[in-house]
Structure formats: structure tokens, C-alpha cells
XYZ file of C-alpha atoms in Angstrom:
519
model
C 56.527 23.180 8.366
C 56.740 20.646 10.897
C 60.060 18.632 8.937
C 61.094 22.925 8.282
C 61.528 22.832 12.291
C 62.808 19.711 13.002
C 66.158 21.129 10.210
C 66.066 23.730 12.651
C 66.691 21.416 15.562
C 70.013 21.244 17.093
C 70.217 17.659 16.093
C 72.075 18.194 11.645
C 71.006 16.474 9.195
C 72.864 13.776 7.275
C 72.745 13.287 3.426
C 73.253 9.773 2.372
C 72.966 9.400 -1.831
C 72.241 5.924 -2.933
C 71.808 2.677 -0.960
C 74.483 0.059 -1.881
C 76.953 -1.541 0.621
C 78.408 2.170 1.305
C 75.368 4.207 1.850
C 73.375 0.848 3.376
C 76.069 0.107 6.027
C 76.990 3.885 7.102
C 72.914 4.514 7.603
C 73.589 1.640 9.376
C 76.302 2.899 11.675
C 75.219 6.692 12.359
C 73.682 7.369 15.140
C 69.962 8.472 14.378
C 69.862 10.301 17.972
C 72.880 12.170 16.422
C 71.427 13.425 13.090
C 68.740 13.659 10.958
C 69.787 11.157 8.205
C 68.388 11.842 5.213
C 68.312 9.124 1.772
C 68.079 9.596 -1.405
C 68.072 6.560 -3.991
C 65.927 5.472 -7.018
C 65.580 1.760 -4.926
C 64.409 1.733 -1.693
C 66.663 -1.949 -0.882
C 69.790 -2.996 -0.744
C 70.932 -5.986 -3.265
C 73.491 -8.502 -2.335
C 75.226 -8.637 -5.106
C 77.715 -11.611 -4.519
C 74.090 -14.690 -4.967
C 72.608 -11.963 -8.073
C 73.566 -14.570 -10.714
C 72.083 -17.180 -8.432
C 68.568 -14.818 -9.553
C 69.182 -15.430 -12.517
C 68.359 -19.033 -12.426
C 65.670 -19.338 -10.666
C 68.591 -21.121 -7.249
C 67.272 -18.291 -5.640
C 64.253 -15.890 -4.833
C 64.613 -12.072 -5.651
C 63.461 -11.239 -2.404
C 65.627 -13.758 -0.905
C 69.099 -11.111 -2.193
C 67.049 -7.654 -1.509
C 66.822 -6.043 2.302
C 64.798 -2.615 2.457
C 66.431 -0.115 3.613
C 64.127 0.769 6.035
C 64.915 -3.090 7.596
C 68.493 -1.529 7.922
C 68.113 1.590 9.851
C 64.517 1.257 11.335
C 64.803 5.327 11.713
C 63.857 6.815 8.292
C 60.350 4.937 8.671
C 59.927 7.241 12.043
C 60.161 11.206 10.718
C 61.793 13.316 10.928
C 64.218 11.217 9.154
C 63.183 10.408 5.668
C 64.167 7.830 2.771
C 62.834 9.446 -0.467
C 62.644 6.996 -4.206
C 64.098 10.061 -6.420
C 66.893 10.527 -9.508
C 69.475 12.285 -8.235
C 71.456 14.540 -10.887
C 73.371 16.811 -9.361
C 75.067 18.553 -6.158
C 76.007 22.009 -5.336
C 78.776 22.098 -2.283
C 78.494 25.321 -2.058
C 75.061 25.629 -1.043
C 74.735 22.542 0.292
C 72.300 21.639 -1.568
C 71.378 17.616 -3.860
C 68.957 18.026 -6.584
C 66.821 15.179 -7.345
C 63.884 15.022 -9.532
C 60.546 12.465 -7.988
C 58.982 10.646 -10.617
C 55.028 9.707 -10.074
C 53.553 6.616 -10.701
C 55.307 4.949 -14.325
C 52.379 3.718 -15.740
C 49.565 4.712 -13.627
C 48.646 7.813 -16.598
C 49.465 8.725 -19.989
C 51.457 12.117 -18.786
C 53.521 11.079 -15.724
C 54.004 13.921 -13.323
C 58.258 14.229 -12.746
C 58.834 17.352 -11.149
C 62.504 18.454 -9.194
C 63.317 19.370 -6.030
C 66.529 20.516 -4.151
C 67.869 18.892 -0.414
C 69.350 20.338 1.834
C 72.355 19.321 4.252
C 74.932 19.346 6.924
C 76.590 16.765 6.394
C 76.788 14.416 3.020
C 77.765 10.916 1.750
C 78.219 10.316 -1.782
C 77.337 6.570 -2.134
C 75.463 6.285 -5.057
C 77.329 3.700 -7.155
C 78.502 3.578 -10.734
C 77.544 1.819 -13.921
C 78.892 -0.637 -16.036
C 81.841 -0.210 -18.187
C 80.676 -0.925 -21.609
C 83.955 1.431 -23.418
C 81.552 2.943 -25.718
C 81.629 -0.508 -27.850
C 78.409 -0.205 -30.441
C 75.438 -2.446 -29.988
C 76.454 -3.269 -25.878
C 73.964 -0.774 -24.115
C 71.190 -1.700 -26.841
C 71.611 -5.936 -27.251
C 73.577 -6.697 -24.017
C 72.798 -7.570 -20.414
C 74.320 -6.408 -17.349
C 74.343 -7.585 -13.671
C 74.494 -5.031 -10.582
C 70.159 -5.095 -10.429
C 67.629 -7.559 -10.202
C 66.024 -5.897 -12.714
C 68.989 -6.795 -14.668
C 68.682 -10.263 -13.024
C 65.182 -10.563 -12.921
C 65.814 -9.605 -17.137
C 68.448 -12.383 -17.708
C 66.226 -15.381 -16.236
C 62.613 -14.036 -18.194
C 64.852 -13.718 -21.534
C 66.675 -17.241 -21.013
C 63.645 -18.999 -20.775
C 61.902 -17.244 -23.437
C 64.521 -18.326 -25.476
C 63.638 -21.707 -24.189
C 60.214 -21.833 -24.880
C 61.362 -20.364 -28.114
C 63.296 -23.099 -29.290
C 61.106 -25.600 -27.945
C 58.022 -24.674 -30.920
C 57.824 -26.693 -33.616
C 58.349 -24.215 -35.848
C 62.022 -23.273 -34.812
C 64.588 -24.097 -36.547
C 68.276 -25.917 -35.956
C 69.911 -23.622 -36.686
C 67.932 -20.614 -34.806
C 67.585 -23.139 -31.997
C 70.946 -23.612 -31.622
C 71.516 -19.303 -31.457
C 68.389 -19.236 -29.171
C 70.360 -21.570 -26.617
C 73.253 -20.251 -26.805
C 74.039 -17.656 -23.777
C 77.847 -15.391 -24.858
C 79.381 -13.743 -21.275
C 81.201 -11.112 -21.555
C 84.149 -11.147 -18.707
C 85.096 -13.055 -17.284
C 85.618 -12.038 -13.714
C 83.360 -13.349 -10.648
C 79.861 -12.577 -11.610
C 80.195 -12.954 -14.956
C 81.741 -16.728 -13.467
C 79.268 -17.085 -11.038
C 76.614 -16.359 -13.979
C 77.511 -18.539 -16.487
C 78.466 -20.986 -13.604
C 75.305 -20.754 -12.503
C 73.132 -21.138 -16.301
C 75.810 -23.997 -17.082
C 74.217 -26.191 -13.661
C 71.113 -24.839 -14.925
C 71.219 -26.095 -17.794
C 72.962 -28.908 -17.407
C 69.997 -30.590 -14.753
C 66.829 -28.024 -15.454
C 66.333 -27.940 -19.269
C 65.413 -31.825 -19.033
C 61.644 -30.866 -18.207
C 60.596 -28.415 -20.357
C 62.431 -31.099 -24.001
C 65.058 -32.711 -23.366
C 66.166 -32.414 -26.597
C 66.764 -29.600 -26.140
C 70.276 -30.153 -24.228
C 72.523 -30.795 -26.971
C 71.735 -27.060 -28.584
C 72.473 -25.170 -25.026
C 76.005 -23.488 -24.953
C 77.968 -21.322 -22.529
C 80.427 -19.122 -23.546
C 83.252 -16.469 -21.673
C 84.874 -14.146 -23.739
C 87.524 -12.584 -22.307
C 90.816 -10.551 -23.356
C 92.861 -11.185 -20.378
C 92.843 -13.999 -17.807
C 89.805 -15.690 -16.262
C 90.536 -16.829 -12.316
C 92.942 -14.089 -12.694
C 92.634 -13.219 -8.759
C 94.201 -16.934 -8.329
C 96.703 -18.903 -7.847
C 97.768 -20.637 -10.683
C 96.033 -24.190 -8.605
C 93.010 -22.606 -8.141
C 92.523 -20.993 -11.449
C 93.298 -24.644 -13.185
C 91.030 -26.467 -10.867
C 87.929 -23.369 -11.602
C 89.086 -24.138 -15.785
C 88.344 -27.747 -15.565
C 84.978 -26.935 -13.481
C 83.736 -24.951 -16.256
C 85.041 -27.565 -19.228
C 82.566 -29.837 -16.771
C 79.836 -27.834 -17.348
C 80.187 -27.679 -20.824
C 81.581 -23.650 -20.200
C 83.719 -22.945 -23.579
C 86.410 -20.130 -22.950
C 87.559 -18.084 -25.240
C 90.070 -15.466 -24.650
C 90.077 -12.654 -27.417
C 87.873 -9.395 -26.940
C 84.301 -7.959 -27.938
C 84.414 -4.761 -31.042
C 80.658 -4.967 -31.638
C 77.485 -6.796 -30.097
C 73.984 -6.951 -32.237
C 70.863 -8.293 -31.773
C 71.869 -11.696 -31.876
C 75.235 -11.680 -32.273
C 78.708 -11.055 -31.232
C 81.522 -9.860 -33.026
C 85.627 -10.718 -31.853
C 88.622 -8.357 -32.145
C 89.371 -12.046 -33.764
C 87.068 -11.317 -36.673
C 84.911 -14.171 -34.944
C 80.777 -13.517 -35.174
C 79.375 -15.547 -32.848
C 75.539 -16.148 -32.723
C 73.689 -16.388 -29.633
C 70.345 -15.660 -27.745
C 71.921 -13.809 -24.832
C 74.774 -11.639 -23.821
C 75.843 -10.847 -20.541
C 78.003 -7.991 -19.857
C 80.322 -8.271 -16.910
C 83.942 -6.062 -17.423
C 84.094 -3.708 -14.607
C 82.247 -0.696 -14.420
C 82.763 3.290 -14.505
C 81.783 6.551 -13.516
C 77.844 7.254 -13.453
C 76.165 10.500 -15.041
C 76.048 12.024 -11.469
C 80.188 11.535 -10.973
C 81.020 12.430 -14.256
C 78.734 16.489 -13.401
C 80.438 17.215 -9.772
C 82.989 20.363 -9.665
C 85.525 17.821 -7.548
C 89.299 16.554 -8.162
C 88.697 13.061 -10.106
C 90.546 10.055 -9.946
C 92.302 9.008 -12.836
C 89.523 6.090 -13.998
C 86.782 9.405 -13.009
C 85.479 7.810 -9.929
C 85.722 10.892 -7.251
C 88.818 11.739 -5.515
C 88.658 11.443 -2.166
C 91.431 11.161 0.543
C 92.782 8.377 3.218
C 89.854 9.307 5.815
C 87.129 9.140 2.457
C 86.710 12.614 2.059
C 85.904 14.456 -1.054
C 88.658 16.674 -2.929
C 88.785 19.741 -4.397
C 92.143 21.320 -5.659
C 93.676 18.608 -3.286
C 92.215 19.834 0.079
C 88.832 18.498 1.767
C 85.663 19.715 0.539
C 84.426 20.007 4.247
C 82.068 17.946 5.290
C 81.541 15.645 2.539
C 82.758 11.667 1.781
C 82.395 9.161 -0.599
C 82.503 5.899 -0.491
C 82.171 2.777 -2.517
C 82.475 1.912 -6.123
C 81.548 6.045 -6.984
C 85.011 7.105 -5.260
C 89.099 6.226 -5.309
C 91.827 7.327 -3.691
C 93.888 8.010 -6.193
C 97.269 7.217 -4.615
C 95.873 3.884 -2.962
C 93.218 2.679 -5.790
C 91.186 -0.348 -4.243
C 88.658 -2.541 -6.040
C 85.628 -2.259 -6.971
C 84.190 -4.611 -4.393
C 80.947 -5.532 -1.552
C 84.091 -6.283 0.916
C 85.499 -2.699 0.042
C 82.524 -0.776 -0.287
C 81.012 -2.094 3.100
C 83.530 -1.633 5.439
C 84.132 2.127 3.727
C 80.590 2.562 4.484
C 80.865 1.420 7.884
C 83.923 3.637 8.171
C 82.558 6.646 7.566
C 79.164 5.921 9.995
C 81.730 5.362 12.655
C 83.675 8.703 11.631
C 79.885 10.511 11.917
C 79.179 9.584 15.055
C 83.017 10.765 16.283
C 82.845 14.413 14.753
C 79.467 15.110 16.206
C 80.238 13.697 19.272
C 84.191 14.681 19.708
C 84.577 17.206 17.175
C 87.687 14.275 15.698
C 88.782 12.076 13.253
C 90.174 8.207 14.177
C 92.495 7.062 11.818
C 92.563 6.852 8.909
C 90.428 3.943 6.259
C 92.583 1.094 5.814
C 91.427 -2.120 3.591
C 93.045 -5.406 4.027
C 91.719 -7.723 1.343
C 89.917 -10.608 3.125
C 90.338 -12.831 0.433
C 89.009 -14.128 -2.903
C 86.113 -16.594 -3.292
C 83.584 -16.937 -6.493
C 81.165 -20.592 -7.278
C 81.608 -22.044 -9.884
C 77.926 -24.392 -9.707
C 76.809 -26.827 -7.621
C 79.267 -28.552 -7.162
C 82.521 -26.383 -6.555
C 84.440 -23.168 -5.849
C 87.538 -21.598 -5.285
C 88.704 -19.677 -2.002
C 92.440 -18.192 -1.492
C 92.975 -16.393 1.866
C 96.458 -14.443 3.112
C 97.700 -14.899 5.757
C 101.358 -12.717 6.951
C 103.598 -13.518 5.064
C 102.881 -12.971 2.178
C 104.226 -14.756 -0.621
C 102.200 -17.235 0.122
C 98.192 -17.892 0.378
C 96.022 -20.842 1.652
C 94.087 -22.222 -0.883
C 90.485 -23.883 -0.925
C 88.932 -25.802 -3.692
C 85.929 -28.527 -3.971
C 82.854 -29.253 -1.770
C 84.548 -27.318 0.798
C 85.413 -24.522 -0.776
C 81.796 -24.182 -1.254
C 80.227 -24.960 2.130
C 82.533 -22.370 3.375
C 81.013 -20.314 0.670
C 77.409 -20.560 1.354
C 78.000 -19.791 4.865
C 80.279 -16.805 4.792
C 77.372 -14.753 2.481
C 74.792 -16.366 5.016
C 76.786 -14.941 7.209
C 76.931 -11.709 5.684
C 73.109 -11.524 5.061
C 72.215 -8.698 7.244
C 68.534 -10.270 8.849
C 66.959 -13.497 10.498
C 64.911 -12.670 7.583
C 67.520 -12.400 3.973
C 69.105 -16.124 5.786
C 66.051 -17.812 5.594
C 64.901 -16.677 2.779
C 68.252 -18.260 0.925
C 68.152 -21.451 2.952
C 64.766 -22.434 2.702
C 66.082 -21.823 -1.725
C 68.841 -22.961 -2.116
C 67.206 -26.177 0.097
C 64.411 -26.486 -2.270
C 65.965 -25.581 -5.671
C 68.157 -28.799 -4.515
C 65.034 -31.566 -3.581
C 62.843 -29.950 -6.648
C 65.045 -28.332 -8.634
C 65.219 -24.763 -10.251
C 61.845 -22.927 -10.671
C 61.252 -22.136 -14.366
C 58.628 -20.218 -14.456
C 57.421 -17.844 -16.219
C 55.574 -14.221 -15.416
C 56.157 -11.664 -17.857
C 54.802 -8.089 -17.055
C 51.514 -6.903 -18.338
C 52.953 -4.602 -21.013
C 55.333 -7.889 -22.740
C 51.847 -9.470 -22.034
C 49.491 -7.680 -24.628
C 51.838 -7.142 -27.203
C 52.736 -11.013 -26.737
C 48.659 -11.146 -27.341
C 49.434 -8.180 -30.054
C 51.570 -9.911 -32.462
C 49.912 -12.925 -31.899
C 46.466 -11.414 -33.159
C 47.983 -10.459 -36.177
C 49.450 -13.610 -36.973
C 46.191 -15.309 -36.688
C 44.503 -12.424 -39.091
C 47.448 -12.993 -42.146
C 46.542 -16.560 -41.294
C 42.701 -16.130 -42.032
C 43.081 -13.725 -44.795
C 45.435 -16.144 -46.067
C 42.332 -19.363 -45.605
C 39.862 -16.807 -47.486
C 42.179 -16.318 -50.622
C 42.852 -19.927 -50.808
C 39.443 -20.808 -50.700
C 37.901 -17.885 -53.395
C 40.408 -19.559 -55.381
C 39.617 -23.062 -54.884
C 35.745 -21.890 -55.859
C 37.100 -20.417 -59.088
C 38.689 -23.210 -60.171
C 35.558 -24.771 -62.762
C 35.338 -21.711 -64.164
C 39.550 -20.769 -65.184
C 41.114 -22.528 -66.910
C 44.229 -23.543 -65.805
C 46.674 -26.138 -67.350
C 47.741 -28.686 -63.721
C 50.799 -30.845 -63.777
C 48.426 -34.397 -65.299
C 47.365 -31.831 -67.887
C 50.510 -30.883 -68.945
C 51.747 -34.251 -69.336
C 48.775 -36.226 -70.980
C 49.389 -33.134 -73.703
C 53.280 -34.170 -73.335
C 52.362 -38.069 -74.201
C 50.595 -37.598 -76.958
C 53.526 -35.430 -78.316
C 55.002 -37.908 -78.417
C 52.898 -40.044 -79.943
C 52.217 -38.129 -83.101
C 55.987 -37.431 -83.840
C 56.838 -41.666 -83.435
C 54.458 -41.650 -85.881
C 55.906 -38.824 -88.677
C 58.828 -40.487 -88.408
C 58.244 -43.964 -90.116
C 56.389 -41.956 -93.392
C 59.570 -40.012 -93.343
C 61.725 -42.914 -93.636
C 59.299 -44.534 -96.516
C 59.919 -41.376 -98.201
C 63.578 -41.299 -98.060
C 64.361 -44.699 -99.878
C 62.085 -43.298 -103.387
C 63.351 -39.732 -103.650
C 66.587 -41.744 -103.760
C 66.046 -43.884 -106.992
C 64.297 -41.240 -108.365
C 67.598 -38.941 -107.886
C 69.550 -42.393 -109.193
C 67.286 -42.107 -112.468
C 67.421 -38.751 -112.889
C 71.675 -39.617 -112.889
C 71.560 -42.178 -115.941
C 69.617 -39.831 -117.471
């Protein structure tokens, strides 16, 4: 009742879908004194995706790249503002309703409650992001790992350590070791390159903590149908490829046509055995975006105009905006980058403040690229900065570029808390090495113990069978290998004794035959 009365107050309700770059930056910019803010997402934090690859190898801890939404917009912790951890499955633009599903505590009981509910809005920002683009290639959804969320990075890190520990077992063959320690990265964009380089550094420096002999079996391969470092000038491309080569990372220009549990199949007909496949080939529309009754871009994203208003039949839907990876202007499509999403989020937040304050919108959204940068391990990076003269860029490479890369991202990090976490983790990894601790989930540990006990029982059964047979040996007449050799020897001696007798008979028979002929 209290919440309903607040809704009837003078402040309109702004509902933000998603806690990605666009949603969080919009929530940060919106004035809580002018709106009742409601944020709906399946995660209660923002992920600093440019640093996510470094969490997969223990260079950074996961909390270093996460910022709680209530830290970004503190008003969300105070009524009437609210955050809901829910699954969004539909938006009714006519009724101004967002349909959601709230799920109880997963794993607490066998019957987890899941109930649907609807949220009314006055203004809506759809910033729910996108999903990895699998191109409908068989096996990708089930066997490959994506790298867009913290839980995905955590799964990759666990698999890397599990593969290393499995390869280190005395029962693992050399061929199995090669397969387990081979990682295939599909996609030569910034995320794929940074992950491959981070893993290459880990395998080159930190694998020795487990077993130095494993180092020669470790391998990382990047599969890219186009050009690796394609967004950079030729000089930077050559430097980047040389850095990857120095880390022992192989680049193959080919497309993937299938993925299985331990193999990747390429268009060229090659079958590549591996223990881990990381898929980083861009994004596509998610289920929510596909089901929305609005205009779409050629690639299936929500169509927006110059003011990021959602279009339907070519006209803006009142009070509905979209930003980030889920949206695109069909006439001026922008890349799905964090820089684009964050600026769009800021723009929408400021526009909403202006709308409530003055009833008008300001100038349309305009994006100007600040440049591109990619880190390549611990000793280099490439940065390309635009200049007023578009025909020429500023190219920076090496340690200088890496210093600028780190400085830029530490500056962009939202809070002092995150900045300190990242700096401390970088220093700790440099001094003490990367963290290779494996911590499994309760369900994983239970399965591990179950499989181990099953093998223990089988081994005990085999041992009991051997002991039973051993007790039965005096009763059973079993011809051993030694007995067979003795019998063969005796047979040989007997045959040797019989052969002279046969030869003695032959002359007598011959003489008898001669006498018969004479007669």
C-alpha cells in the first residue's frame, strides 16, 4: 500500500531494464529527486568487461570488476526507489508494463518458487544487452564458454585449473595431456585477443608452480575468419601478431563449423583437439529483444532514432528509450562497445532529467570514437587514437601503451573501492604470481566425490575377484606358461629320439627291396 501511494505522487516512475554499461550509467545520471527509479536485472551489479579476461587467469579477482548497482546509484537502497533481481520476458508498450519472473532461492529447496509479476512505468529505458552470437553452429551453446559475465569468467578459470590438474595425474597419457592443455579461442576481436594473451602469460609463467613438465604441452590457438587486430593500422597489427607469437599463441585464419566436447571442426576440414573452447565472436539479439513489438535493425537489434527513442512503424514510442548492445540506429549503426553503451546511458539519463524539468529534449546523440586499445599480456599493448585529420592516427605500442591502457581503465572504474582492488591485484600478481586456487561449488564437489567413490568400489570389486581366484588356484588345474614350455620341451625330445629309429629302418627296407628286384 505504501509503495502504491508513492506511485501516485508527483514523481514519474522510471524503469531501467539491465545493469550493463548503458543501464548503470543512466541510473547514475538520473536525478532521484525527479523520478522513482526502478532497476530490473538478473544481476545486482555492473561488470567492468574490459578487465574481465584478466579474472580468468587469476590476475584480478572477480570482485575487482564488479560494482553493486546500489553503489552506482545509492538512492536504490531507499524507498520508493527499488532494484529487482528478476527475469524480464516481455514489455507491453500500450499498457506500459514490464513482465517479469521472480525466482526464489535456487538450491534451498526442491520446489523453488517462481512467480511472474508486472511493473508499471512512466518512462522506460531498455538496456538489457545482448547475447553471444553463435551463428547457429552446432555444439557452441553446449560445449563452448562465453566471456561476457563474471560467472562465465569464473567457469573458464575453473576449467583451466581443472584441465591442468587432470593433465598432472600419473594416469593421464601424453596425448590426453596435449588435448587438455590446448585452449582454442574463436574470434580475434579485443576480448578474444586479451584473453588469449592473458592465458599465454599464465601458461608461460605460472604453470611451473604445478608441474614444470606440463609447460611443453600447453598451447593456445586463435581461430579467426577475418583479420586479427583488424581495427588497427598495419604497424600495430604487425606488432600485435609478433607479441602473440612471442607468447606461443598460434593464429589460424579459418571459420568454425562445429564444436564437440573435446574437438573443434573448421571449415578447412581440420579437427582440433582441445580441453577448452572460448567463444568470442560478437553479439546478437536476446530472447526479449526478438519478442518486442517494435522496429528492428537489419541485425535484429531494437531500432532507435537520433535521440535513442524506440521506433515502431518508423515513429518514436512515447517515453520509451533503448541503449547499449540491444539497440541500434538503422541509419547510423554503432559498434557494440562499452564506450558506446556508457555514453548512450549518460545521454538518456540527462535527457530524462531535461524532459521532466523543461519538457524538451536537447541535441541528438552523437558518438565520437576516442580510439581503440588492446592489451597483449604483461609486456605490451596497442593503442590507436584518432586525430582531427582522419587520414592519420596516433599509434602507440609496447610498454608505454600498456601503461596508458591500465591508467585509462583505472580512471574509468567507478568507485575508489574498485580502483584499489584492481591496483592491489595487479601488484600482487606481479610480485607473488597469479592465483591458481581451485574452489569448486558444493554440487561439483559432491559429484567429484561420487565419481571417485564409484571408482573405489569398482577397484575393491576387482581386488576381491583377484583374491577369490587366488584362493581357488589349488583346486583348479590351470596350465601356466611354464607348464606349456615344459610340455613342449618333452615333446621335442621324444621326437628327436624317434627320428634316428626311422632312419635306421630306411636302409633295411632299401636292402630288402633290392633283393626282391634281383629275384
